[in-house]
Tab-separated table of C-alpha atoms and ligand atoms in Angstrom:
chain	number	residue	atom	x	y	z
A	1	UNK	CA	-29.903	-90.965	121.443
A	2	UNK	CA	-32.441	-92.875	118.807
A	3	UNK	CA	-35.908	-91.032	119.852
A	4	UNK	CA	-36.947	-94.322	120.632
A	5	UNK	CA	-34.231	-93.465	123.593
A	6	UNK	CA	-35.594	-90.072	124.152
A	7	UNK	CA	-39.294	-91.734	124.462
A	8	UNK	CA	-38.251	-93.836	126.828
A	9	UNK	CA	-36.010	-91.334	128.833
A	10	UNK	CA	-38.946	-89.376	128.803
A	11	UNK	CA	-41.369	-92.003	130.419
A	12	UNK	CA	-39.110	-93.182	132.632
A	13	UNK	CA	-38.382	-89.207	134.131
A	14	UNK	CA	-42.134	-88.884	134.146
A	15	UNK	CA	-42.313	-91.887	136.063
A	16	UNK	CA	-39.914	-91.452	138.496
A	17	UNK	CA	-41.006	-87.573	139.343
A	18	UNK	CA	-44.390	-89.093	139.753
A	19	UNK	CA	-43.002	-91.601	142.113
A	20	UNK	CA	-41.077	-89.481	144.313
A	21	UNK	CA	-44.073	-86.458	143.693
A	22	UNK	CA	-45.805	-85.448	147.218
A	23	UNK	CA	-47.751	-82.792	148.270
A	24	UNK	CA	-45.820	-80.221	150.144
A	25	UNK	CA	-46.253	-81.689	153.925
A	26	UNK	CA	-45.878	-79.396	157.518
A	27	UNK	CA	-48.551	-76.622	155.275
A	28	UNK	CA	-52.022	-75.804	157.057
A	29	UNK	CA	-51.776	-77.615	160.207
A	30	UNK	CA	-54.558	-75.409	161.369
A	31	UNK	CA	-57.381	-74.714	158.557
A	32	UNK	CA	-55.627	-71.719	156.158
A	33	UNK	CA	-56.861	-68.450	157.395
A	34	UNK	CA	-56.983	-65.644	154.709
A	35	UNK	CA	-58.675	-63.384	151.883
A	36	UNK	CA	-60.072	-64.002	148.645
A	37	UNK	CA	-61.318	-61.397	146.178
A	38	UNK	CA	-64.365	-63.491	144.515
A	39	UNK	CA	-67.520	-63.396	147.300
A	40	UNK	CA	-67.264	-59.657	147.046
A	41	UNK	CA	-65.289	-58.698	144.109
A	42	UNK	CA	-65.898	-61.302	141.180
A	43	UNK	CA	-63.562	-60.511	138.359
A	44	UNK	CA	-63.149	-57.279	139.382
A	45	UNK	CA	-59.732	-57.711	140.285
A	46	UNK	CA	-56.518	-55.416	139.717
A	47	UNK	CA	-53.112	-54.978	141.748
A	48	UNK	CA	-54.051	-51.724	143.126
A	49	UNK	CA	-57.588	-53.038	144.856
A	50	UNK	CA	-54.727	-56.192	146.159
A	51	UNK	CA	-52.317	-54.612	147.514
A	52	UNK	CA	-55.175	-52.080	149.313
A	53	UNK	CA	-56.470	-55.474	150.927
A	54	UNK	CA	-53.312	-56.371	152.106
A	55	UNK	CA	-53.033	-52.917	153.907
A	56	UNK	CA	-56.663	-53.546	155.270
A	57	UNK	CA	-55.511	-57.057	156.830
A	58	UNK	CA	-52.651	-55.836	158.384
A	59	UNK	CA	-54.403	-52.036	159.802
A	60	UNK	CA	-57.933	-54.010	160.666
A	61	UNK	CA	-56.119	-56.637	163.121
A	62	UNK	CA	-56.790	-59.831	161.017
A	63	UNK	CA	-53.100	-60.404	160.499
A	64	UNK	CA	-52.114	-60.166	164.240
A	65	UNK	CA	-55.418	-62.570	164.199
A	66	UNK	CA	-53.807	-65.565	162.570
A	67	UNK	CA	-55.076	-64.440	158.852
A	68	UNK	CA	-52.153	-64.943	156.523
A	69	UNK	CA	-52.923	-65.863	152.676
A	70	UNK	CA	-54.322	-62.591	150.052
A	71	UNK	CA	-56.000	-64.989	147.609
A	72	UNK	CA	-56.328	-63.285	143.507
A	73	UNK	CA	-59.315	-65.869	142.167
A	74	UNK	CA	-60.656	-65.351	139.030
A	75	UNK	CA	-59.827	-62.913	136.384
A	76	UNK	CA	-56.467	-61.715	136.551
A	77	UNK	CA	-55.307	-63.979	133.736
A	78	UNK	CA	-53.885	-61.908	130.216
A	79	UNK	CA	-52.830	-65.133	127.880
A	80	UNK	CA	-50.192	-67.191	127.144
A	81	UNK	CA	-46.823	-66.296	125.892
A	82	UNK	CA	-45.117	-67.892	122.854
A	83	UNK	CA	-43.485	-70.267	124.671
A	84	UNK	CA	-47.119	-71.406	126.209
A	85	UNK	CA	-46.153	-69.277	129.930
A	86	UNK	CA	-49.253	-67.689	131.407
A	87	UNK	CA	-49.345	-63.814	131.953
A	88	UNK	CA	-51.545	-61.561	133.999
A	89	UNK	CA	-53.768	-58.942	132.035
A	90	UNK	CA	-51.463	-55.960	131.758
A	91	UNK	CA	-54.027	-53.444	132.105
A	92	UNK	CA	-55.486	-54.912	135.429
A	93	UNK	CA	-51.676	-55.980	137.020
A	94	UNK	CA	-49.184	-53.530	135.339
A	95	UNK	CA	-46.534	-54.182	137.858
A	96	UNK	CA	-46.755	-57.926	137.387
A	97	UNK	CA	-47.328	-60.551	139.476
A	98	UNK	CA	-44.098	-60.710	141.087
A	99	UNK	CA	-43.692	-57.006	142.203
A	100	UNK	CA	-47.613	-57.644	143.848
A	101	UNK	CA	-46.145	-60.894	145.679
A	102	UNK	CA	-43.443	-58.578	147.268
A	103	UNK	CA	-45.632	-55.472	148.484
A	104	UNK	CA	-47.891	-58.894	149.887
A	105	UNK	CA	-44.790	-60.782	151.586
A	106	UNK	CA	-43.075	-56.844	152.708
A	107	UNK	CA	-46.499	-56.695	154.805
A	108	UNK	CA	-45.516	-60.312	156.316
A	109	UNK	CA	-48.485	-61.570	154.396
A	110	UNK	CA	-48.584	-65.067	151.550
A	111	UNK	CA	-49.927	-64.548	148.612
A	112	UNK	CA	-52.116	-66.734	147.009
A	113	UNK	CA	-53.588	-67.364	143.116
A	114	UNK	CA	-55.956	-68.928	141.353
A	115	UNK	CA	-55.908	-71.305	138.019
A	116	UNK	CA	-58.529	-74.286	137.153
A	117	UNK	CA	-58.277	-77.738	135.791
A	118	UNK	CA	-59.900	-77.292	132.464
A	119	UNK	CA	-58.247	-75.054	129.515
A	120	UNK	CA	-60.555	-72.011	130.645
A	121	UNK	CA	-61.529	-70.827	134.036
A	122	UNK	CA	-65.261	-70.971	135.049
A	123	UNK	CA	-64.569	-66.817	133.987
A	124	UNK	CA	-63.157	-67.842	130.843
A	125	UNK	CA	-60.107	-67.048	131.681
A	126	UNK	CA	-56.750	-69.009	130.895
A	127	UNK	CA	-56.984	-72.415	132.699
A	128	UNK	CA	-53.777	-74.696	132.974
A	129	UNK	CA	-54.693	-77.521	131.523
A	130	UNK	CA	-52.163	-79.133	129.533
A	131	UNK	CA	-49.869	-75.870	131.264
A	132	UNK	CA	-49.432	-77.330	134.776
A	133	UNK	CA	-45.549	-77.692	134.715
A	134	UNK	CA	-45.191	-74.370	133.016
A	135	UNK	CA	-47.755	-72.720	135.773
A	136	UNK	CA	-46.419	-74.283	138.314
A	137	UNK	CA	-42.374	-72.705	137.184
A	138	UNK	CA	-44.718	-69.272	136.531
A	139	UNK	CA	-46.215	-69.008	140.228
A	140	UNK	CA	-43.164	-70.447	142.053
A	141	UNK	CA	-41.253	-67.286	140.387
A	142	UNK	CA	-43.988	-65.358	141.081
A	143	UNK	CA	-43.268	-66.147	144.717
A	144	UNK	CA	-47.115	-67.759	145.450
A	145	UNK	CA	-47.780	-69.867	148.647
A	146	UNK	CA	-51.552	-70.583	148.048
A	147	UNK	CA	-53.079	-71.989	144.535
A	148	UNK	CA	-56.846	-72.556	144.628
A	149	UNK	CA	-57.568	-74.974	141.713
A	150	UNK	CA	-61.142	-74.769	140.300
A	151	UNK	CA	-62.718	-77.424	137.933
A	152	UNK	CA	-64.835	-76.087	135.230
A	153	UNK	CA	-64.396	-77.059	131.552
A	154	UNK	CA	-63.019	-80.154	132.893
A	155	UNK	CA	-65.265	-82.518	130.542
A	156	UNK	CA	-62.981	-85.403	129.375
A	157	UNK	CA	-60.962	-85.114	132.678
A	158	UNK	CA	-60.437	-87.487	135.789
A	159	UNK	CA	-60.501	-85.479	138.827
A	160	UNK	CA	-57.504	-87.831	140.875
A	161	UNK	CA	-55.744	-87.130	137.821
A	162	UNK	CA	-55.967	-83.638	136.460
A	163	UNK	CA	-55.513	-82.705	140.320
A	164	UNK	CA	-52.515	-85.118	141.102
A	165	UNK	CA	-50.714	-83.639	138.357
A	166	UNK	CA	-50.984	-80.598	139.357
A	167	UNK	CA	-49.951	-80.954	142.927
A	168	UNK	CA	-46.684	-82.754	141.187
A	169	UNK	CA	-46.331	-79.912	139.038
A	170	UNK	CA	-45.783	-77.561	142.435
A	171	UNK	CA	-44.223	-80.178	144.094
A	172	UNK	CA	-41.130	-80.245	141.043
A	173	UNK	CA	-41.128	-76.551	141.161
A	174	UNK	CA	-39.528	-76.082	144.446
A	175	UNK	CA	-41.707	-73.815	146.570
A	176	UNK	CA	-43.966	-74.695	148.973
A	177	UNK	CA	-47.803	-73.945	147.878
A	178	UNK	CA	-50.841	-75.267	149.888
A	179	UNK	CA	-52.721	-76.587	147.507
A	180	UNK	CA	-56.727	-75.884	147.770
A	181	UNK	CA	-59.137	-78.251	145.446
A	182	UNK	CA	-61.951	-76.444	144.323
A	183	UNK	CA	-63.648	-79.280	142.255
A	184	UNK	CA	-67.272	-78.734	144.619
A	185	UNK	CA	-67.205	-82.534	146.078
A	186	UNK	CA	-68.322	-83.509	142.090
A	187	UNK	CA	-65.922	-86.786	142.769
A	188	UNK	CA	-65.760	-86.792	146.497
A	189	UNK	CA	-62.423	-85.018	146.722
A	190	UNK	CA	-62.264	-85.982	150.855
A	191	UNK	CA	-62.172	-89.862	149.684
A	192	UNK	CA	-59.378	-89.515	147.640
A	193	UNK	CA	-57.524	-86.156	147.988
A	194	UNK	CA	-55.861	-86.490	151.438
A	195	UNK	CA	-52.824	-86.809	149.516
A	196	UNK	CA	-53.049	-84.551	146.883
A	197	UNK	CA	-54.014	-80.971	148.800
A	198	UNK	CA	-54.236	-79.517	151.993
A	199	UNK	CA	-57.921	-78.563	151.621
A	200	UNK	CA	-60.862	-79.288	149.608
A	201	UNK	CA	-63.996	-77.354	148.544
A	202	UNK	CA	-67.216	-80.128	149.757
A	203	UNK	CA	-70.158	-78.049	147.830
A	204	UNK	CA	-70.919	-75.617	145.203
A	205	UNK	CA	-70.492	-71.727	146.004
A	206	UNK	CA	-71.950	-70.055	149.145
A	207	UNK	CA	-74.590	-67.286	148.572
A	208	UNK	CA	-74.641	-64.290	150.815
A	209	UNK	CA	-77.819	-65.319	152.576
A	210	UNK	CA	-78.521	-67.443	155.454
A	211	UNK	CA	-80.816	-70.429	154.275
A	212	UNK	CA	-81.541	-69.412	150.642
A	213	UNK	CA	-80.738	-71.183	147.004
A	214	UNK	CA	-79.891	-68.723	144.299
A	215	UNK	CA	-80.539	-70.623	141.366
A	216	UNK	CA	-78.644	-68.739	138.432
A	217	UNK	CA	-80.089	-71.483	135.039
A	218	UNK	CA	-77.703	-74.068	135.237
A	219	UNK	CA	-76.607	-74.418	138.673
A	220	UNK	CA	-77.068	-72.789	142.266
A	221	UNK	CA	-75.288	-71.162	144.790
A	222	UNK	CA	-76.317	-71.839	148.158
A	223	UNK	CA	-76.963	-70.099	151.450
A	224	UNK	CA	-74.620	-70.959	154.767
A	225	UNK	CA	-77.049	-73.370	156.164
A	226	UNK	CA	-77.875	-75.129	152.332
A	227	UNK	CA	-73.755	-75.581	152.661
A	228	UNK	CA	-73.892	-77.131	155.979
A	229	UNK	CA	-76.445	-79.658	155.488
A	230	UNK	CA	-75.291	-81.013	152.612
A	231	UNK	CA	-72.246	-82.921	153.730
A	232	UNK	CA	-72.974	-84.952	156.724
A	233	UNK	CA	-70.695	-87.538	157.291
A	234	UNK	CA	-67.172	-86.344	156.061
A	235	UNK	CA	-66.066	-84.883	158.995
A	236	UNK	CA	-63.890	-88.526	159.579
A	237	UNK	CA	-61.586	-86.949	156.341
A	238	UNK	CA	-60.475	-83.899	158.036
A	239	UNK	CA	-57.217	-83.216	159.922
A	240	UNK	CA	-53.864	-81.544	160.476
A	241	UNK	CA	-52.611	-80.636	156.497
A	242	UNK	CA	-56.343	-82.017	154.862
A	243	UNK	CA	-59.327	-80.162	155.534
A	244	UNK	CA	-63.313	-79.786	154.570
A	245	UNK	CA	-63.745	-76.756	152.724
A	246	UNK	CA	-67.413	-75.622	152.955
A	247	UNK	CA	-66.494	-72.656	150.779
A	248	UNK	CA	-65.173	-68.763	151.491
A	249	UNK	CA	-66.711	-66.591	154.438
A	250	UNK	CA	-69.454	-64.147	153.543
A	251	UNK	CA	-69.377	-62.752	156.858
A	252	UNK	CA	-69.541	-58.420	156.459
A	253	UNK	CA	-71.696	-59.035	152.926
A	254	UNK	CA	-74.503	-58.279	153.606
A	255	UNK	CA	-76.108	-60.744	156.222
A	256	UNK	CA	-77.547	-59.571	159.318
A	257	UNK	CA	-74.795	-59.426	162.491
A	258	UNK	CA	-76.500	-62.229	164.309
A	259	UNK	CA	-76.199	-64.677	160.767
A	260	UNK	CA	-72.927	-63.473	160.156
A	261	UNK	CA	-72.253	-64.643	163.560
A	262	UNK	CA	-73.700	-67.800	163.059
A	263	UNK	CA	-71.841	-68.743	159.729
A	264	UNK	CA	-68.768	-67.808	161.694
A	265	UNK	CA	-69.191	-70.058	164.496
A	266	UNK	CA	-70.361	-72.548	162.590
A	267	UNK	CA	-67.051	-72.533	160.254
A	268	UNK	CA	-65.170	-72.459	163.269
A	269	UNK	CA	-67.013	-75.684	164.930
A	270	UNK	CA	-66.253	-77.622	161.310
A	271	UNK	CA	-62.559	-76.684	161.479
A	272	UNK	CA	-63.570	-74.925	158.094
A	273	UNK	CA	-60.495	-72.899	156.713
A	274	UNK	CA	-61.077	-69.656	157.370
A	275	UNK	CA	-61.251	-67.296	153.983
A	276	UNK	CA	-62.919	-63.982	154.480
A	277	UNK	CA	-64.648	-62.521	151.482
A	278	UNK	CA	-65.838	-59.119	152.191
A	279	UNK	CA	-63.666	-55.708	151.672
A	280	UNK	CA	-60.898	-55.444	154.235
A	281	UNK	CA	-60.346	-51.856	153.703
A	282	UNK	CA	-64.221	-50.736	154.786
A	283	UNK	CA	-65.671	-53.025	157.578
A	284	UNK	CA	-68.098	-52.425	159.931
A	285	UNK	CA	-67.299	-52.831	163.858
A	286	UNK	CA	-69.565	-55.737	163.822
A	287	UNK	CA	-67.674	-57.569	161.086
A	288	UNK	CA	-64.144	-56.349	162.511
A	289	UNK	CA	-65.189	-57.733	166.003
A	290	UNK	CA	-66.353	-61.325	163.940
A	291	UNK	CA	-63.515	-61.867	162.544
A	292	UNK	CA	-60.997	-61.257	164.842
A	293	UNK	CA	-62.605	-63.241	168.061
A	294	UNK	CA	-59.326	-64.806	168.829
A	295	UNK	CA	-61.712	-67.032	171.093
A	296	UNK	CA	-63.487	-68.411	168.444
A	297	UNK	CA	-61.058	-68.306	166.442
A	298	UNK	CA	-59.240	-70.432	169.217
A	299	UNK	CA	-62.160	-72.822	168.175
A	300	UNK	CA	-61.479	-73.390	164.338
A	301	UNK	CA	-57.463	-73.305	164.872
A	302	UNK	CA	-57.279	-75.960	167.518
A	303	UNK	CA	-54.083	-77.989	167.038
A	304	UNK	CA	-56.411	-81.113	167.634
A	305	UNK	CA	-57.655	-80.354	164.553
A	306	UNK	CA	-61.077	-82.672	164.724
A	307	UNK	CA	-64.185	-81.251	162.897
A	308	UNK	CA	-67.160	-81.011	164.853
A	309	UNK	CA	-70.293	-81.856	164.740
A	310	UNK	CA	-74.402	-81.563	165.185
A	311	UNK	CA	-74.951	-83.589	168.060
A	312	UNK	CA	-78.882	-83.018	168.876
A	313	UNK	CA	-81.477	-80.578	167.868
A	314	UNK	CA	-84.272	-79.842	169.932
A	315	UNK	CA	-87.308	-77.129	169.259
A	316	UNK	CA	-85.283	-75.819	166.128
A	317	UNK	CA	-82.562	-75.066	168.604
A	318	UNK	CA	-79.142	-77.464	167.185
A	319	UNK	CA	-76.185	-78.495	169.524
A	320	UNK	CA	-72.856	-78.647	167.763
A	321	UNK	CA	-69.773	-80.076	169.448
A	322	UNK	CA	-66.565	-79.910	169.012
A	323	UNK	CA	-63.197	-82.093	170.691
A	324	UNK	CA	-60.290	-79.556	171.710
A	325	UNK	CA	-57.172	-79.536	173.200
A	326	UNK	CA	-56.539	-80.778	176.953
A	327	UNK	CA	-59.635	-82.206	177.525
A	328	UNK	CA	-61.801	-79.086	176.387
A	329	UNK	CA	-64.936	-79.313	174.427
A	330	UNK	CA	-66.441	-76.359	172.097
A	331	UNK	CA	-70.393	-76.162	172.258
A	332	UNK	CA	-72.051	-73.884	169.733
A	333	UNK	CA	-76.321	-73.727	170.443
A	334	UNK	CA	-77.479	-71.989	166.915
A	335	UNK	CA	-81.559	-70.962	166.485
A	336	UNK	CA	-82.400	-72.045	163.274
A	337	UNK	CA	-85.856	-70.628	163.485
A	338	UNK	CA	-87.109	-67.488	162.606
A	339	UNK	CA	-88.132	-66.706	166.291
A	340	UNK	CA	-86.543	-65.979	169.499
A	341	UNK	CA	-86.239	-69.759	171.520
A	342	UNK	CA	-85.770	-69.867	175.129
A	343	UNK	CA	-82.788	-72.926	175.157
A	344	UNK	CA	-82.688	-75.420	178.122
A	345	UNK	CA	-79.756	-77.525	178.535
A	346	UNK	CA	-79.471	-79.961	181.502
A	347	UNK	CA	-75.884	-81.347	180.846
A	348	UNK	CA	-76.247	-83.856	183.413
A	349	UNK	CA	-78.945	-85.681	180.983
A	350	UNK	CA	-76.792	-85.564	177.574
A	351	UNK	CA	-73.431	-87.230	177.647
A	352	UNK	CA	-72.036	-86.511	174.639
A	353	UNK	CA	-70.275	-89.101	173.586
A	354	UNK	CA	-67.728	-88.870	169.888
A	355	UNK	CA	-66.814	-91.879	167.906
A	356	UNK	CA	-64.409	-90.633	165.974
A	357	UNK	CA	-62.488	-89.337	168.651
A	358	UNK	CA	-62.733	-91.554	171.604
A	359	UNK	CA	-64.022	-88.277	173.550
A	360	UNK	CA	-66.974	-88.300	175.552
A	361	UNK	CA	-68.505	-85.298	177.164
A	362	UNK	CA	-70.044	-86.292	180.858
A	363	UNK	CA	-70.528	-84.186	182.964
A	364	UNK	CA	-71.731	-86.024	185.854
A	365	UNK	CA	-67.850	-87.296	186.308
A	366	UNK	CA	-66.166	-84.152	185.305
A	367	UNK	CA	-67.283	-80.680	185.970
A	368	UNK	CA	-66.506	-78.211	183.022
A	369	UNK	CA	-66.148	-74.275	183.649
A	370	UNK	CA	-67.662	-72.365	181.118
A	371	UNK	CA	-66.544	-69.683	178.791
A	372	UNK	CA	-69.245	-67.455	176.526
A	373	UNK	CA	-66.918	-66.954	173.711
A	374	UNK	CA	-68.815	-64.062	172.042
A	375	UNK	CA	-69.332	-62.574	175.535
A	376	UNK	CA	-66.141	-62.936	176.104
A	377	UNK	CA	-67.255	-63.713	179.814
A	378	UNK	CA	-67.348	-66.714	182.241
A	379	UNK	CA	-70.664	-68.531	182.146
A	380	UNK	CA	-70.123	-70.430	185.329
A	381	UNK	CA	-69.882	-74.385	185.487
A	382	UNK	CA	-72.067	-77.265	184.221
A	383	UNK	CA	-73.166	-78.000	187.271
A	384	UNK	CA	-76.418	-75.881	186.010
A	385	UNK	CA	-78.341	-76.228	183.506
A	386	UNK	CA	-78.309	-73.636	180.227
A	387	UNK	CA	-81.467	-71.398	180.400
A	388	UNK	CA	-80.947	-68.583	178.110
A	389	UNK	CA	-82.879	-66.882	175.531
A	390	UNK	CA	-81.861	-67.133	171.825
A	391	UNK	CA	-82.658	-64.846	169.499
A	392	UNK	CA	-83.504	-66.085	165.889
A	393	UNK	CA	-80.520	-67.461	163.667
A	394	UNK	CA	-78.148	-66.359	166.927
A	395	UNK	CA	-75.357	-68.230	168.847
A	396	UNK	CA	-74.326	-69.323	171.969
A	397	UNK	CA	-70.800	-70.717	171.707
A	398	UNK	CA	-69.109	-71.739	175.036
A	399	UNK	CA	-65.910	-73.288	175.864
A	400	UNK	CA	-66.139	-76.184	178.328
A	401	UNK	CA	-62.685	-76.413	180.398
A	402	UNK	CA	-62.344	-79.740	183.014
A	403	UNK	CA	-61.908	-78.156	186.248
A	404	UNK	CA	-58.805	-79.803	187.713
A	405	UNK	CA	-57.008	-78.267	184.164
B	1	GLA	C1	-66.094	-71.319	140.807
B	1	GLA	C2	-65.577	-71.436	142.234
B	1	GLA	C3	-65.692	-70.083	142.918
B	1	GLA	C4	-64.900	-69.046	142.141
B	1	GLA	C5	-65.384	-68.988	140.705
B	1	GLA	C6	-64.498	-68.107	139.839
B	1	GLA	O1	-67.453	-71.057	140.781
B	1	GLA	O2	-66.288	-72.402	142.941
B	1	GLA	O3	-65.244	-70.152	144.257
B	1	GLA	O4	-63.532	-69.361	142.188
B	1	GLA	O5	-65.396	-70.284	140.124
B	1	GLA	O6	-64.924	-68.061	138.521
């Protein structure tokens, strides 16, 4: 072939795989539930520490839970090879990345991994740009299932792009991956990335606080209430295989019980994927108990798959609902202030009534049994009103149940 030939062999393969290039469909029906090592770790990250996590999700009940995915994130890049294939650092993952992906899968666990759009991570690390193809070949023989895909150093890059090829990279390599944008809603990844990945970070990083901005020069981390409020009106983009990502859990960090509670629910009402962030192989009771409320838990996996959202606030007190399965509602109450709040809810006076999901919530035609989901305890009917005390930054969550189901 003249390598005018070759050039246009070349563009017309790159066209084609781009044509028939998808993102790996029937992944994360239900928001991902799993582990990362950054909210507690950072880059202190090595094989042994891993494969202890994995241990801790299977011995602390998360696994029988519904958590799945051990997530590496920064740091556990070496270099490149001279052929331009990525590495891990030898010192930190001695039994390479492969041997780690079996002890994860032997414990009936995925294993997930972490790379960014720009030719450094936001550690400094080895970042895949201009390496996607090759990365893509390097996890798939790794045997990774998860790939969160971070965007620093991306200057000169176009988000759609960088991240499309990417998810065509995985897609040519053969094994399924979800695919989790991490490019902090910058360009408004739930507009475009439906497509593209199965779930997208909306904000920049949480902070292990409740309501606090940690500024750190040139940007911020944020608090679990700075991440809530700051995306209103996306919940329309999530669904089955594409969901909001309001960032990692911090719950067992550090936070009082009641806030970790709080942040919990409140993931769990957004259909937020699920990624805890504290050390699996040393949690408190409290935390343990969190985490593994198959109740609400029942909440955030709901096959519906419809976000909820803040319907009302009154005297600092805010109403979140959610749209379940067979005609059930969620209903989280959260205090926002810093005092105890005596909440009074007359359902008969607020029907609730959802757009984006046809739904409404009216309880003068349909009586709803109620569940307390962390009391794990009926809470009678809505024929009666609410009246309960709540205790500052503290949840009620119920489950509302028609009662001819
Ligand atoms: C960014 C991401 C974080 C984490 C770090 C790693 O800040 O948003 O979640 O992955 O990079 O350096």
């Amino acid at each position: 072939m003249k390598p005018s030939m070759n050039a246009l062999a070349l563009a017309v393969l790159i066209l084609a795989s781009n044509a028939f290039s998808q993102k790996f469909e029937g992944l994360a029906l239900t928001p991902p539930m799993g582990w990362n090592s950054w909210n507690k770790f950072g880059c202190n990250v090595d094989e042994k520490m891993i494969r202890s996590m994995a241990d801790g999700m299977v011995s602390s009940g998360m696994k029988d839970a519904g958590y799945q995915y051990i997530v590496i994130d920064d740091c556990w890049h070496g270099g490149r090879d001279s052929l331009g294939f990525v590495y891990p650092d030898s010192q930190r993952f001695p039994s390479g990345m492969k041997a780690l992906a079996g002890y994860i899968h032997s414990k009936g666990l995925k294993f997930g991994i972490y790379s960014c759009a720009g030719d450094k991570t936001c550690a400094g690390r080895t970042g895949s740009r201009g390496h996607e193809y090759q990365d893509a070949l390097a996890y798939a023989s790794w045997g990774v299932d998860y790939l969160k895909y971070d965007w620093c150093n991306s200057e000169g890059l176009n988000s759609i792009g960088a991240y499309t090829t990417m998810r065509n990279a995985l897609f040519a390599a053969h094994r399924p991956v979800v695919f989790s944008l991490c490019e902090w809603g910058d360009t408004k990844s739930w507009e475009w990335a439906k497509d593209v990945g199965h779930l997208w970070r909306t904000t920049g990083d949480i902070s292990n606080c409740f309501d606090c901005e940690n500024n750190h020069g040139s940007w911020s981390s944020w608090g679990v209430m700075r991440i809530v409020e700051m995306r209103k009106d996306i919940r329309k983009y999530a669904g089955p295989g594409h969901w909001n990502d309001p960032d990692m859990l911090e719950v067992g960090n550090g936070m009082p019980v009641n806030e970790d509670r709080s942040h919990f629910s409140l993931w769990c009402m957004m259909a937020a994927p699920l990624i805890a962030g504290n050390d699996l192989r040393a949690m408190s009771k409290e935390t343990n108990e969190i985490l593994t409320n198959r109740e609400v838990l029942g909440v955030d996996q709901d096959s519906l798959g419809i976000q909820g959202y803040l319907y009302t606030m009154q005297d600092s007190v805010e109403v979140w609902v959610k749209p379940l399965v067979h005609g059930d509602w969620a209903v989280c109450f959260l205090n926002r202030s810093a005092g105890t709040r005596k909440l009074e809810f007359d359902w008969s006076k607020n029907i609730i009534a959802d757009d984006l999901s046809q739904r409404t919530l009216n309880t003068n035609e349909t009586v709803y049994k109620m569940r307390d989901l962390w009391q794990k305890k009926s809470a009678g009917d809505t024929k009666k009103n609410i009246s309960a005390e709540l205790a500052a930054h503290n949840v009620l969550v119920l489950r509302l149940i028609p009662e001819q189901h």
